[in-house]
């Protein structure tokens, strides 16, 4: 498809005299707001209170902030050159012992800069000024002095903020308390900066005098009125918590009179509030209103975007400090099955869910966790990129978040759930074990597993490890220790869901296992093992050490020789004084107890533990909140101490699965411990108090100002106090703000920069080269950009002082446009997008001007680096739609950026890519249909048809534009037969020789009678036809033989009663044996009757006659009969044989011949058959073979030429131009394009705007 | 009466200006094609053009002014003072001073002093 250009630009392509242009823009890949920011300095400490503005006279960007250099604070003033390319800093040190409070900058009427600041010497507070040049030099004679003084080194003083008014006078605003401890804002004015008026209170009607007003900020809007913004304490809660919002007033007389205050933020409770306003106006109808959003905590639960489960109980949680990602494992904690909900990855800087893994994602966890396995919480300790989840039934999985892969490990065969046994191990007692705990050690990439045989009368424990980096397919469980010396009731104290805890301490060669006691009055125990040998080192119980808690430690943590743990309080066993935190010194075995100072109770509800990077304990305490203990001081965090800490309306406590982020000082806590359906979600809060983040609302003026919703201006929740300035050239927003890293404060800065124009930096006499190429033999498309820029020192990414350093850094987006000046007007082709491949190449060398060489690549090249474990399963979907979906799912390219059209010969496909990459998948699908996919103009993803029969889109009738031309066939080969093979889409069945399909052994009792047995062939996983019954042992017994016949019958009825999925997977064996119930009843009746039938003893005169025992015999007969019936049990054994059915796809193929070549070469040169999984029939193979033949033949007839650039053509076009010698029309399908743009140096005529094109001669 | 200033400094005599700093240079190139020629033009500019100013003789004081300007290592303003030149104020950079030899006159000075100036802004 030819490029559509503006008519004037298109016409200019025909001219012999050209006025070429090149525009290079450096852009951000994503919206620049929220700002990530760059440190202004990596050396200064405690930088804060930034102020910034553009110096009107020079256009320099100037800023100032406070730095703490020790005893005396310093104002560090920074300024750029007029083009705002790099910073230079000058320090102004305050008087000895003075501390800086706030800084403000304003222009002076005579073109200088005034620094106006507040400071304290511990006795008084002052507002002072100093006049300097824009480059930070004190004016001579010095102009400096004091505007305001108030007594009290710690008395309240807020501000100052100052501006130069349109009438060249100065206005400064600040606030302090009056004699009634009321808070007011004041102004002072000056006509010359040196003499100031008396302070004048600003009348803020409707606001409560006693409530604080602070952080005043003034802006003279482009429409004229002055706006004064400030934060105001709207209300104070019962615990002293403050609700602050931003208010503003307007004035047309320099704040002498002001409008009624109105709110710019509307926070209504104590969970969030606004402070420290600022404002910047880029245009008459647009304004940035910036403020600190103060939050007690951030919260996530099942309603958060990206959480794919309907429940959000927190099982385990850890922070990968290096990547600042939080990993949360969610387990259902309500009644019923303890099922896994999923694992989430949360970006801590933005508090958003990056990824979520469950059984429906790719990769995903096995279904077993969601439907069959018993999952517990607080069982898996995870570190770094590794996240383990485990089921008590012997299956665990480990997520590698870096590679986005999940490896399943199973101690037992769980094929029914799709996981075969793959752990090689020796069960200690040869019995069944359950996984109770896991512990991942990131340093060694090992996962330690605690297995328990859970039968109470003979419990024992086995601990070992598996190497997480081993590739499998089988994994060795290396047993470390076995222990069966612990009472059965106590061993249960380490079971998941019951209590207890364990810890692996590799650096101290230690395993700590805490068995929680209490079950049937069993004492608790902590036992220490040697990690390397598995030997028992020592144990703690109340019997061994009466100062150890009777019921052991419920939870705990070990560090530096101390076990710290929680325990159940008891007033018995002489332990009534054991309260608070139990601390065991394992060197001395001395057990001590520390009680939190924030309450005096017996049970502090201590539950879960975490450590800070400096070894402080973080403990979740039921009922009370989260406490931090540094060995001396107990600090409690709850809704009373940090109002709003618990999200509004939530009643559960967040004391479970604690994690600490040493980078930001944040604590993350999950909901618990009263498990159930209400215990969901987790919160993040700062150990230092409120979270602070600069937010902004964009104001738009139509008939009045309307304000967009507040959104973050910066990333991070300890980034605040933003000072804005507007770039006068492009309207971009500069911001300088304070960023807190642990307790260190630094100033960061950033700029909103949709595009930075690099065009004026293109080095004359060097090439700007843009190439693009279709590889017709693979369907791949590639493009690159190379250029050299001046001012290399400014683009040097290691030059911290340069404001331009990020514009050519690795990963930066570059757009390039060639164009033409026509009658003095510039016209441009559509932009092409690139990404800088590496940081620019430059060398500092004495005598050489520093230039940078930049190489950039098409964003499409990154597709090859996007690994895909498995794509979605596509069934009956067009290839264009499959590619569109893949680009959206795996590259995040929105639909609006994809325009693939409708392909020739398109058909629906069944497709799923596994263990591949995005580039490979896209090329494979597109090539199957003869297309290549490119990053087209304006970043639109397009499809190019690879063809030798496209219509000519551009005809050149003469050679006035052609510089040279040459025929080529250098990359061609002699192949003249192309074969494509595939498997047919439909299956055919193959019936194999008969084999044993199943066995049945059972028995029939005297009253079983006829019974049918459903026999599944090998658990139903195989299909058999023509089943045959082999009777190994028939059902029979004496009584059965006497009563009648026994029979066995095989019924092959699965196709009659089953669904297609179960056809031929089972048969029915009907076993008939006589039902002897009637005979048994008859025997019983006879027996009863026999009792009434006496023995016959005839009487004779002689008196001696034998007794005929008729009755006894009858009785004995019926007893014999009944017993035989009851003892009639017939065992039987059958084998079912059948013919297994295998479903296979036939392999079919098709070939295409270059008959002319075969004749000319005198031989058939066959290419290696191409196996195309996207074909499903011989005709489809033929289509692809024909395409390969076309490509192979065309590759032998290439043509290349160099010509004057024509922006109308692009690769994939077919052009016609005269042959240089014959003048006959030459039709060329373009596969390769290379633009060369070179603007010559002055006095040098080496310049050009040409293009090298190459393609197939058709 | 000398009228030219360089970096705000005036000299005992005005130098000769070689070339025409007010006349722009056309940045262009041409490429021969099989049957014609392609001409590329990027318009005209004075920025980047180099022209020398020359004194037949410069006294030592004035010469040291030039050295001071050179040591300042910064762009300076060149005021031609020549009314016939349409552009009289130029921002220029200079990399070196070329003088032939030191004079033996009593006052001291330099002969045939040449300072090439690069126009970086107008």
mmCIF file of C-alpha atoms in Angstrom, chain A residues 1050-1251:
data_model
loop_
_atom_site.group_PDB
_atom_site.id
_atom_site.type_symbol
_atom_site.label_atom_id
_atom_site.label_comp_id
_atom_site.label_asym_id
_atom_site.label_seq_id
_atom_site.Cartn_x
_atom_site.Cartn_y
_atom_site.Cartn_z
ATOM 1 C CA UNK A 1050 -20.110 -58.677 29.819
ATOM 2 C CA UNK A 1051 -22.312 -55.904 28.497
ATOM 3 C CA UNK A 1052 -20.615 -53.387 26.146
ATOM 4 C CA UNK A 1053 -23.213 -50.696 26.598
ATOM 5 C CA UNK A 1054 -21.174 -47.475 26.995
ATOM 6 C CA UNK A 1055 -22.287 -46.219 23.608
ATOM 7 C CA UNK A 1056 -25.901 -46.813 24.530
ATOM 8 C CA UNK A 1057 -25.986 -44.970 27.791
ATOM 9 C CA UNK A 1058 -22.904 -42.783 27.998
ATOM 10 C CA UNK A 1059 -21.949 -39.463 26.501
ATOM 11 C CA UNK A 1060 -19.501 -39.327 23.574
ATOM 12 C CA UNK A 1061 -16.764 -38.502 26.055
ATOM 13 C CA UNK A 1062 -17.320 -41.820 27.875
ATOM 14 C CA UNK A 1063 -17.902 -44.076 24.911
ATOM 15 C CA UNK A 1064 -15.742 -47.181 24.993
ATOM 16 C CA UNK A 1065 -14.220 -46.215 28.313
ATOM 17 C CA UNK A 1066 -16.078 -48.828 30.357
ATOM 18 C CA UNK A 1067 -18.190 -51.962 30.214
ATOM 19 C CA UNK A 1068 -20.638 -53.609 32.566
ATOM 20 C CA UNK A 1069 -20.174 -57.103 34.035
ATOM 21 C CA UNK A 1070 -23.409 -58.662 35.174
ATOM 22 C CA UNK A 1071 -22.804 -61.455 37.718
ATOM 23 C CA UNK A 1072 -25.710 -63.681 38.606
ATOM 24 C CA UNK A 1073 -25.713 -66.026 41.577
ATOM 25 C CA UNK A 1074 -28.798 -67.618 43.122
ATOM 26 C CA UNK A 1075 -30.437 -65.565 45.813
ATOM 27 C CA UNK A 1076 -30.747 -68.083 48.697
ATOM 28 C CA UNK A 1077 -32.998 -65.932 50.815
ATOM 29 C CA UNK A 1078 -36.125 -68.090 50.234
ATOM 30 C CA UNK A 1079 -34.135 -71.213 51.026
ATOM 31 C CA UNK A 1080 -32.798 -69.604 54.186
ATOM 32 C CA UNK A 1081 -36.298 -68.670 55.299
ATOM 33 C CA UNK A 1082 -37.423 -72.200 54.593
ATOM 34 C CA UNK A 1083 -34.568 -73.591 56.637
ATOM 35 C CA UNK A 1084 -35.438 -71.320 59.526
ATOM 36 C CA UNK A 1085 -39.087 -72.348 59.294
ATOM 37 C CA UNK A 1086 -38.106 -76.018 59.216
ATOM 38 C CA UNK A 1087 -35.872 -75.478 62.195
ATOM 39 C CA UNK A 1088 -38.681 -73.922 64.177
ATOM 40 C CA UNK A 1089 -41.030 -76.643 63.119
ATOM 41 C CA UNK A 1090 -38.487 -79.325 64.072
ATOM 42 C CA UNK A 1091 -38.633 -78.137 67.646
ATOM 43 C CA UNK A 1092 -42.223 -79.137 67.729
ATOM 44 C CA UNK A 1093 -41.489 -82.479 66.247
ATOM 45 C CA UNK A 1094 -40.268 -84.622 69.190
ATOM 46 C CA UNK A 1095 -38.035 -87.613 69.067
ATOM 47 C CA UNK A 1096 -40.084 -90.817 68.946
ATOM 48 C CA UNK A 1097 -39.637 -93.129 71.949
ATOM 49 C CA UNK A 1098 -42.069 -96.024 71.607
ATOM 50 C CA UNK A 1099 -43.227 -97.659 74.862
ATOM 51 C CA UNK A 1100 -43.046 -101.419 75.054
ATOM 52 C CA UNK A 1101 -44.204 -103.755 77.772
ATOM 53 C CA UNK A 1102 -40.670 -104.751 78.239
ATOM 54 C CA UNK A 1103 -39.923 -101.200 78.920
ATOM 55 C CA UNK A 1104 -36.760 -101.138 76.793
ATOM 56 C CA UNK A 1105 -37.094 -99.820 73.298
ATOM 57 C CA UNK A 1106 -34.802 -97.508 71.358
ATOM 58 C CA UNK A 1107 -35.638 -93.805 70.982
ATOM 59 C CA UNK A 1108 -35.971 -92.671 67.397
ATOM 60 C CA UNK A 1109 -34.413 -89.120 67.275
ATOM 61 C CA UNK A 1110 -36.508 -87.867 64.445
ATOM 62 C CA UNK A 1111 -37.009 -84.436 65.850
ATOM 63 C CA UNK A 1112 -33.316 -83.999 66.645
ATOM 64 C CA UNK A 1113 -32.318 -85.062 63.161
ATOM 65 C CA UNK A 1114 -34.778 -82.720 61.581
ATOM 66 C CA UNK A 1115 -33.478 -79.940 63.763
ATOM 67 C CA UNK A 1116 -29.901 -80.771 62.866
ATOM 68 C CA UNK A 1117 -30.770 -80.904 59.184
ATOM 69 C CA UNK A 1118 -32.319 -77.488 59.132
ATOM 70 C CA UNK A 1119 -29.443 -76.045 61.133
ATOM 71 C CA UNK A 1120 -27.025 -77.578 58.655
ATOM 72 C CA UNK A 1121 -29.045 -76.162 55.810
ATOM 73 C CA UNK A 1122 -29.214 -72.644 57.288
ATOM 74 C CA UNK A 1123 -25.514 -72.574 58.100
ATOM 75 C CA UNK A 1124 -24.603 -73.687 54.599
ATOM 76 C CA UNK A 1125 -26.719 -70.948 53.136
ATOM 77 C CA UNK A 1126 -25.161 -68.331 55.414
ATOM 78 C CA UNK A 1127 -21.709 -69.581 54.528
ATOM 79 C CA UNK A 1128 -22.329 -69.417 50.825
ATOM 80 C CA UNK A 1129 -19.860 -66.819 49.508
ATOM 81 C CA UNK A 1130 -18.607 -67.141 45.981
ATOM 82 C CA UNK A 1131 -15.378 -65.329 45.048
ATOM 83 C CA UNK A 1132 -14.772 -64.508 41.443
ATOM 84 C CA UNK A 1133 -12.079 -62.966 39.319
ATOM 85 C CA UNK A 1134 -12.466 -61.649 35.787
ATOM 86 C CA UNK A 1135 -10.218 -60.053 33.231
ATOM 87 C CA UNK A 1136 -11.591 -57.809 30.526
ATOM 88 C CA UNK A 1137 -9.669 -57.751 27.318
ATOM 89 C CA UNK A 1138 -10.241 -55.275 24.543
ATOM 90 C CA UNK A 1139 -8.762 -53.654 21.506
ATOM 91 C CA UNK A 1140 -7.343 -50.235 22.376
ATOM 92 C CA UNK A 1141 -8.384 -47.425 20.124
ATOM 93 C CA UNK A 1142 -5.894 -44.816 19.135
ATOM 94 C CA UNK A 1143 -6.894 -41.580 17.439
ATOM 95 C CA UNK A 1144 -4.347 -40.209 15.060
ATOM 96 C CA UNK A 1145 -4.116 -37.501 12.504
ATOM 97 C CA UNK A 1146 -2.845 -38.443 9.106
ATOM 98 C CA UNK A 1147 0.095 -36.591 7.721
ATOM 99 C CA UNK A 1148 -0.558 -35.152 4.304
ATOM 100 C CA UNK A 1149 1.654 -33.125 2.037
ATOM 101 C CA UNK A 1150 1.720 -31.192 -1.174
ATOM 102 C CA UNK A 1151 4.480 -30.007 -3.444
ATOM 103 C CA UNK A 1152 4.991 -27.195 -5.904
ATOM 104 C CA UNK A 1153 7.532 -27.500 -8.712
ATOM 105 C CA UNK A 1154 9.455 -24.926 -10.660
ATOM 106 C CA UNK A 1155 9.268 -26.983 -13.826
ATOM 107 C CA UNK A 1156 11.328 -24.555 -15.843
ATOM 108 C CA UNK A 1157 14.189 -24.719 -13.370
ATOM 109 C CA UNK A 1158 13.939 -28.470 -13.088
ATOM 110 C CA UNK A 1159 14.272 -28.718 -16.860
ATOM 111 C CA UNK A 1160 17.063 -26.191 -17.044
ATOM 112 C CA UNK A 1161 19.024 -27.684 -14.167
ATOM 113 C CA UNK A 1162 18.296 -31.207 -15.237
ATOM 114 C CA UNK A 1163 17.452 -32.248 -11.743
ATOM 115 C CA UNK A 1164 14.924 -31.823 -9.017
ATOM 116 C CA UNK A 1165 16.340 -29.930 -6.081
ATOM 117 C CA UNK A 1166 13.860 -30.423 -3.270
ATOM 118 C CA UNK A 1167 13.793 -28.174 -0.258
ATOM 119 C CA UNK A 1168 13.429 -29.661 3.210
ATOM 120 C CA UNK A 1169 9.717 -30.267 3.673
ATOM 121 C CA UNK A 1170 8.144 -27.551 5.726
ATOM 122 C CA UNK A 1171 5.893 -28.770 8.496
ATOM 123 C CA UNK A 1172 3.150 -26.217 8.846
ATOM 124 C CA UNK A 1173 1.005 -26.735 11.956
ATOM 125 C CA UNK A 1174 -1.451 -24.170 10.662
ATOM 126 C CA UNK A 1175 -2.407 -26.297 7.689
ATOM 127 C CA UNK A 1176 -5.029 -28.975 8.115
ATOM 128 C CA UNK A 1177 -5.474 -30.540 4.697
ATOM 129 C CA UNK A 1178 -3.597 -31.299 1.510
ATOM 130 C CA UNK A 1179 -5.160 -28.343 -0.356
ATOM 131 C CA UNK A 1180 -3.985 -26.013 2.363
ATOM 132 C CA UNK A 1181 -0.503 -27.492 2.090
ATOM 133 C CA UNK A 1182 -0.691 -26.875 -1.621
ATOM 134 C CA UNK A 1183 -1.516 -23.222 -1.055
ATOM 135 C CA UNK A 1184 1.512 -22.784 1.163
ATOM 136 C CA UNK A 1185 3.758 -24.787 -1.178
ATOM 137 C CA UNK A 1186 2.687 -22.569 -4.058
ATOM 138 C CA UNK A 1187 3.514 -19.526 -1.971
ATOM 139 C CA UNK A 1188 6.961 -20.907 -1.130
ATOM 140 C CA UNK A 1189 7.518 -21.615 -4.794
ATOM 141 C CA UNK A 1190 6.582 -18.057 -5.669
ATOM 142 C CA UNK A 1191 8.969 -16.695 -3.060
ATOM 143 C CA UNK A 1192 11.796 -19.035 -4.065
ATOM 144 C CA UNK A 1193 11.502 -18.163 -7.730
ATOM 145 C CA UNK A 1194 11.165 -14.450 -7.057
ATOM 146 C CA UNK A 1195 14.220 -14.408 -4.829
ATOM 147 C CA UNK A 1196 16.273 -15.403 -7.870
ATOM 148 C CA UNK A 1197 15.249 -12.266 -9.680
ATOM 149 C CA UNK A 1198 16.006 -9.314 -7.498
ATOM 150 C CA UNK A 1199 16.667 -5.750 -8.492
ATOM 151 C CA UNK A 1200 18.180 -2.949 -6.495
ATOM 152 C CA UNK A 1201 18.620 0.709 -7.218
ATOM 153 C CA UNK A 1202 19.488 3.960 -5.558
ATOM 154 C CA UNK A 1203 17.203 6.834 -6.322
ATOM 155 C CA UNK A 1204 16.124 10.218 -5.157
ATOM 156 C CA UNK A 1205 13.882 9.689 -2.152
ATOM 157 C CA UNK A 1206 10.219 9.291 -2.902
ATOM 158 C CA UNK A 1207 8.174 9.355 0.286
ATOM 159 C CA UNK A 1208 5.163 7.855 -1.472
ATOM 160 C CA UNK A 1209 6.573 4.335 -1.707
ATOM 161 C CA UNK A 1210 7.270 1.799 1.003
ATOM 162 C CA UNK A 1211 8.205 -1.844 1.246
ATOM 163 C CA UNK A 1212 5.389 -4.060 0.010
ATOM 164 C CA UNK A 1213 4.661 -1.695 -2.885
ATOM 165 C CA UNK A 1214 5.127 -2.654 -6.494
ATOM 166 C CA UNK A 1215 6.727 0.025 -8.639
ATOM 167 C CA UNK A 1216 7.581 0.312 -12.297
ATOM 168 C CA UNK A 1217 10.628 2.129 -13.613
ATOM 169 C CA UNK A 1218 12.562 2.132 -16.880
ATOM 170 C CA UNK A 1219 15.422 -0.288 -17.278
ATOM 171 C CA UNK A 1220 18.596 1.826 -17.294
ATOM 172 C CA UNK A 1221 19.810 0.365 -20.567
ATOM 173 C CA UNK A 1222 16.798 -0.726 -22.550
ATOM 174 C CA UNK A 1223 14.304 1.695 -21.157
ATOM 175 C CA UNK A 1224 11.775 -1.108 -20.934
ATOM 176 C CA UNK A 1225 9.485 -1.018 -17.945
ATOM 177 C CA UNK A 1226 10.831 -2.936 -14.996
ATOM 178 C CA UNK A 1227 8.284 -3.971 -12.372
ATOM 179 C CA UNK A 1228 9.669 -4.451 -8.907
ATOM 180 C CA UNK A 1229 8.009 -5.658 -5.702
ATOM 181 C CA UNK A 1230 9.852 -3.776 -2.940
ATOM 182 C CA UNK A 1231 11.154 -5.793 -0.002
ATOM 183 C CA UNK A 1232 13.937 -3.490 1.230
ATOM 184 C CA UNK A 1233 13.968 0.256 1.747
ATOM 185 C CA UNK A 1234 16.712 2.488 3.055
ATOM 186 C CA UNK A 1235 16.393 6.234 3.343
ATOM 187 C CA UNK A 1236 19.576 8.266 3.607
ATOM 188 C CA UNK A 1237 19.205 11.875 4.672
ATOM 189 C CA UNK A 1238 22.295 14.001 5.009
ATOM 190 C CA UNK A 1239 22.333 17.728 5.426
ATOM 191 C CA UNK A 1240 25.779 18.984 4.400
ATOM 192 C CA UNK A 1241 28.060 21.125 6.497
ATOM 193 C CA UNK A 1242 28.469 24.705 5.428
ATOM 194 C CA UNK A 1243 30.866 24.789 2.548
ATOM 195 C CA UNK A 1244 30.516 21.099 1.904
ATOM 196 C CA UNK A 1245 28.328 19.720 -0.848
ATOM 197 C CA UNK A 1246 28.138 16.181 0.460
ATOM 198 C CA UNK A 1247 24.469 15.966 1.155
ATOM 199 C CA UNK A 1248 21.574 13.889 -0.072
ATOM 200 C CA UNK A 1249 18.087 12.670 0.469
ATOM 201 C CA UNK A 1250 18.006 9.375 -1.357
ATOM 202 C CA UNK A 1251 16.612 5.933 -0.954
#
